[in-house]
């Protein structure tokens, strides 16, 4: 195991809600914190709440022009402003100015993004595969201190794939993804859980800033390896739905030969892969247009060295 | 061959025996999907039946599956300009078609021409309108008129067929809360509302539930047409009495949300003192009414903009007279 790692203290922290304008938990919480910021204050810092996609929030839609949370790549952030560009490209550049620039020394230290999904993921913690130290310690702290549930860790991008979500603008980032919740609906249980997760995360950062040593640990995580689309007719229309045996089974093993879809005529379609995988985001409303019925992940074990501030 | 006197006697006998009413046979049936474009069970069932309609055919009936709001379906959104399921009133149906007419009003007039006209003799006999809700309402049947013996008998049949699974009946008859639905152009309008299902999501279990309801509904119509006599029956229904909005501040923003104790408790009794809302500061707002009500459409996504957190209903028993088709 590697030796103790040291990182600079964390002083600039942001919490974004409404990266997708119809994912209500984060939107409601951020609006509340904008009126009442006390819950985001700690001894060593205060987190800044902000609404990421105001136009989409106003219309209660995921996005207006293009998915904001796929627009934080260098290609979009460094592109020249054009009169006909989607609203979200301009907004991504603004957010990059405020909380980045991505990859620079001036960028915020930590950015949390708050999401909901129609899939039965429970409460999962989503990090980029490249950013391993501080976010992993934070996840481990949540898993051991936040007692309201079980918090699987999901690494969302492929090893050679640039991190594209809003939290990649900061030096470190983490997404809280809570479901199932329909788009446009605010459930009290998930709202409470989301608030508790943010509170726990800020507690960790405060302890870190105060010099706490966080010991090394091993943790299990789910690493994204690809996705599976719905069976479709030649014209692109769905010809099957997620099978009732797969529906709601996020993070549970899916083995070759297990049913994954059922056609409207009643036939079963079975999983043709070679190995057991762990499906996530099963039947997410926003992913029909992205041609994803579910994402495939594999379980991996991470060894994380001890951590203390410089 | 019976003479005229004997024929009259036979008719008189049939009319007065055991308080059975004779209903006209039901021949022209439509099944509507996509009245709200993001309520996917009906969309996919109708599209499937349009390709392969064997499952919905019954002898003696013509059953037409139909997508009512194709543009909203394509965009996977509830509506384009306005809610299609609220514009089948005489004003909108009779409105002059101008350039700026809302898409759904134009659509409503087309649908009224194809399956109506509403109120006329040539209107379709029966329309099933398929909907989903984000509320935990299970498979709910919606009744518009407490005096429609044919539909009450159908609902009684469907409820028995699905038992022990519950099949609540929601009566929307009310002087100002009733709305002009797409299905209201038919002589017998039936709403089928199945949830919980998020907008834009297709769940196999919800699809299956909706499919079963339609199957039993069509079976009832066939049996009715073939001359079966249905004795008088009584069903319990939930009659709408009032809509309840979210608590809001002076900027019209929601300041309290559905309490966890009320969330998902559609059709369960709500009594004085029971929690209904939870404020941002964690305070509980309790129900203050004196009598028990049965909330439904609890936390429906599409109703935030209609200022409706849930609706209150009361339990009522409806009785239908005995029924037989007049063609037998």
XYZ file of C-alpha atoms in Angstrom, chain B residues 30-302:
273
model
C -61.819 2.796 -29.621
C -58.698 2.513 -27.478
C -56.805 5.783 -27.149
C -53.104 5.977 -26.256
C -50.797 8.984 -26.073
C -53.402 11.540 -24.979
C -50.428 12.601 -22.883
C -47.352 11.921 -24.978
C -45.079 10.858 -22.112
C -47.447 8.309 -20.572
C -45.894 5.369 -22.321
C -47.978 2.274 -21.501
C -50.854 3.430 -23.689
C -48.523 4.682 -26.406
C -46.766 1.341 -26.803
C -49.877 -0.798 -26.376
C -51.709 1.152 -29.089
C -48.694 1.078 -31.427
C -48.379 -2.673 -30.878
C -52.093 -3.243 -31.496
C -51.940 -1.131 -34.646
C -49.333 -3.587 -35.979
C -50.935 -6.686 -34.497
C -54.495 -6.249 -33.321
C -55.485 -9.873 -32.705
C -55.438 -9.455 -28.934
C -58.061 -6.684 -28.944
C -60.452 -8.181 -31.488
C -63.729 -9.620 -30.229
C -66.553 -11.020 -32.310
C -69.374 -8.583 -32.836
C -67.167 -5.552 -32.162
C -64.973 -3.190 -34.107
C -62.047 -2.101 -31.930
C -59.847 0.758 -33.176
C -56.552 1.561 -31.441
C -55.581 5.214 -31.956
C -52.804 7.622 -30.952
C -54.533 10.873 -30.022
C -51.582 13.242 -29.638
C -48.911 12.138 -32.122
C -46.746 15.271 -31.888
C -46.560 15.027 -28.110
C -45.778 11.312 -28.416
C -42.928 12.041 -30.837
C -41.465 14.602 -28.434
C -42.211 12.408 -25.424
C -43.870 15.312 -23.682
C -47.289 15.665 -22.036
C -48.554 18.197 -24.586
C -47.346 20.676 -27.217
C -49.512 23.772 -26.535
C -52.137 22.710 -23.993
C -53.453 19.598 -22.256
C -55.446 17.576 -24.831
C -57.426 15.941 -22.051
C -58.989 19.250 -21.019
C -60.211 20.653 -24.344
C -63.177 18.534 -25.348
C -65.682 21.120 -24.153
C -68.225 22.691 -26.545
C -66.304 26.004 -26.769
C -63.064 24.402 -27.906
C -64.753 21.827 -30.110
C -66.691 24.546 -31.868
C -63.838 27.066 -32.089
C -62.978 28.502 -35.494
C -59.704 27.073 -36.780
C -57.272 29.978 -37.161
C -53.492 29.992 -37.729
C -52.666 30.343 -34.057
C -55.096 27.751 -32.730
C -53.348 25.532 -30.155
C -52.269 22.205 -31.656
C -54.317 20.235 -29.157
C -57.520 22.167 -29.910
C -57.106 21.398 -33.603
C -56.438 17.758 -32.696
C -59.514 17.671 -30.473
C -61.698 18.796 -33.364
C -60.207 16.126 -35.638
C -60.760 13.453 -33.011
C -64.304 14.664 -32.470
C -64.955 14.317 -36.196
C -63.490 10.819 -36.328
C -64.952 9.333 -33.148
C -67.808 11.706 -32.297
C -69.393 14.123 -32.709
C -69.716 14.346 -28.937
C -73.344 14.010 -27.877
C -74.583 12.687 -31.215
C -76.104 9.356 -32.166
C -73.207 8.471 -34.425
C -70.508 8.945 -31.797
C -68.456 5.879 -30.886
C -70.133 3.664 -28.314
C -67.142 3.188 -26.046
C -63.670 4.673 -25.685
C -60.941 3.405 -23.367
C -58.417 6.214 -22.768
C -55.072 4.899 -21.502
C -53.055 6.932 -19.005
C -50.193 6.605 -16.554
C -49.550 8.548 -13.397
C -46.512 9.049 -11.179
C -48.883 8.514 -8.222
C -49.220 5.129 -6.540
C -52.786 4.589 -7.743
C -52.427 1.020 -8.986
C -54.821 0.201 -11.818
C -57.584 2.791 -11.440
C -60.738 3.013 -13.522
C -62.160 6.492 -14.045
C -65.906 7.056 -14.212
C -67.412 10.324 -15.413
C -71.105 9.774 -14.781
C -72.653 8.021 -11.766
C -75.766 7.187 -13.794
C -74.056 5.133 -16.488
C -75.247 1.631 -15.674
C -73.349 0.062 -18.546
C -70.003 1.329 -17.304
C -70.788 0.525 -13.672
C -71.590 -3.027 -14.727
C -68.347 -3.163 -16.755
C -66.321 -1.920 -13.803
C -67.995 -4.457 -11.547
C -67.009 -7.163 -14.021
C -63.416 -5.941 -14.301
C -63.011 -5.632 -10.530
C -64.228 -9.199 -10.044
C -61.943 -10.485 -12.786
C -58.894 -8.822 -11.225
C -59.690 -9.727 -7.600
C -57.968 -10.130 -5.166
C -55.893 -7.410 -6.806
C -57.632 -4.146 -6.063
C -59.014 -1.967 -8.827
C -60.175 1.373 -7.407
C -62.853 3.347 -9.253
C -62.448 7.104 -9.313
C -65.637 9.111 -9.971
C -64.828 12.555 -11.358
C -68.443 13.743 -11.468
C -68.426 17.164 -9.826
C -70.041 20.507 -10.716
C -66.737 22.298 -11.350
C -63.918 19.752 -10.943
C -65.008 17.480 -13.794
C -62.990 18.114 -16.948
C -63.720 17.658 -20.640
C -61.757 14.532 -21.473
C -60.795 13.072 -24.840
C -62.907 10.012 -24.128
C -65.988 12.112 -23.301
C -66.911 12.190 -26.988
C -68.083 8.581 -26.711
C -71.411 7.440 -25.306
C -69.494 5.383 -22.748
C -66.173 7.011 -21.727
C -63.747 4.899 -19.672
C -60.482 6.230 -18.229
C -57.747 3.734 -17.371
C -55.071 5.245 -15.133
C -52.173 3.007 -14.073
C -49.290 3.974 -11.808
C -46.832 4.576 -10.423
C -44.755 5.029 -13.548
C -42.425 7.963 -14.250
C -43.123 10.046 -17.334
C -41.047 8.800 -20.256
C -40.577 5.335 -18.723
C -42.127 2.058 -19.863
C -42.425 -0.543 -17.089
C -43.351 -4.120 -17.976
C -45.452 -4.634 -14.838
C -47.496 -1.469 -15.403
C -48.007 -2.345 -19.084
C -49.196 -5.772 -18.062
C -51.694 -4.362 -15.584
C -53.137 -2.014 -18.193
C -53.329 -4.818 -20.722
C -55.314 -7.005 -18.307
C -57.810 -4.215 -17.623
C -58.438 -3.761 -21.354
C -58.750 -7.503 -21.900
C -61.467 -7.797 -19.253
C -63.187 -4.644 -20.466
C -63.427 -6.015 -23.999
C -64.529 -9.426 -22.724
C -67.359 -7.694 -20.869
C -68.509 -5.921 -24.022
C -68.537 -9.139 -26.040
C -70.468 -11.010 -23.372
C -72.906 -8.120 -23.061
C -73.499 -8.000 -26.820
C -74.102 -11.741 -26.906
C -77.058 -11.367 -24.574
C -75.788 -12.138 -21.091
C -77.969 -10.638 -18.391
C -76.072 -8.831 -15.656
C -78.028 -8.655 -12.377
C -78.163 -5.372 -10.461
C -74.803 -4.713 -8.814
C -73.196 -2.321 -6.392
C -69.619 -1.064 -6.488
C -67.705 1.128 -4.115
C -66.226 4.200 -5.801
C -64.172 7.183 -4.679
C -65.900 10.434 -5.579
C -63.811 13.566 -5.994
C -64.673 16.366 -3.570
C -61.768 18.788 -3.610
C -58.279 19.504 -4.988
C -55.521 20.477 -2.540
C -52.555 22.584 -3.639
C -49.076 22.721 -2.165
C -48.446 25.441 0.420
C -46.791 28.297 -1.470
C -45.093 31.591 -0.566
C -46.011 34.975 -2.021
C -43.808 34.279 -5.045
C -45.934 31.208 -5.726
C -43.010 28.895 -4.916
C -43.751 25.604 -3.203
C -42.662 25.783 0.448
C -43.769 22.356 1.629
C -43.869 18.984 -0.058
C -45.952 15.828 0.280
C -45.167 14.323 3.687
C -43.460 10.893 3.652
C -46.484 9.491 5.538
C -48.812 10.547 2.714
C -46.448 9.745 -0.182
C -47.577 6.574 -2.028
C -50.699 6.282 0.175
C -53.271 6.853 -2.559
C -56.696 5.461 -1.626
C -55.729 5.054 2.048
C -57.838 6.872 4.653
C -56.637 10.309 5.713
C -57.924 11.449 9.097
C -57.797 14.673 11.066
C -54.288 15.185 12.450
C -52.586 12.916 9.887
C -49.489 14.473 8.252
C -49.957 15.848 4.738
C -47.058 18.241 4.043
C -43.464 18.713 5.235
C -41.930 22.198 5.171
C -38.283 23.003 4.307
C -37.699 23.533 8.020
C -38.867 20.029 8.787
C -42.272 20.953 10.198
C -45.304 18.782 9.595
C -48.556 20.260 8.316
C -51.484 18.070 9.325
C -54.865 17.406 7.729
C -57.469 19.543 9.463
C -60.724 18.248 7.999
C -63.248 16.654 10.341
C -64.128 13.627 8.267
C -62.081 10.851 6.718
C -61.114 11.374 3.105
C -59.297 9.157 0.616
C -56.522 11.040 -1.177
C -55.494 10.184 -4.711
C -53.263 11.585 -7.432
C -50.791 12.125 -4.579
C -47.686 13.811 -6.015
C -48.495 13.532 -9.710
C -45.719 15.232 -11.700
C -48.059 16.867 -14.200
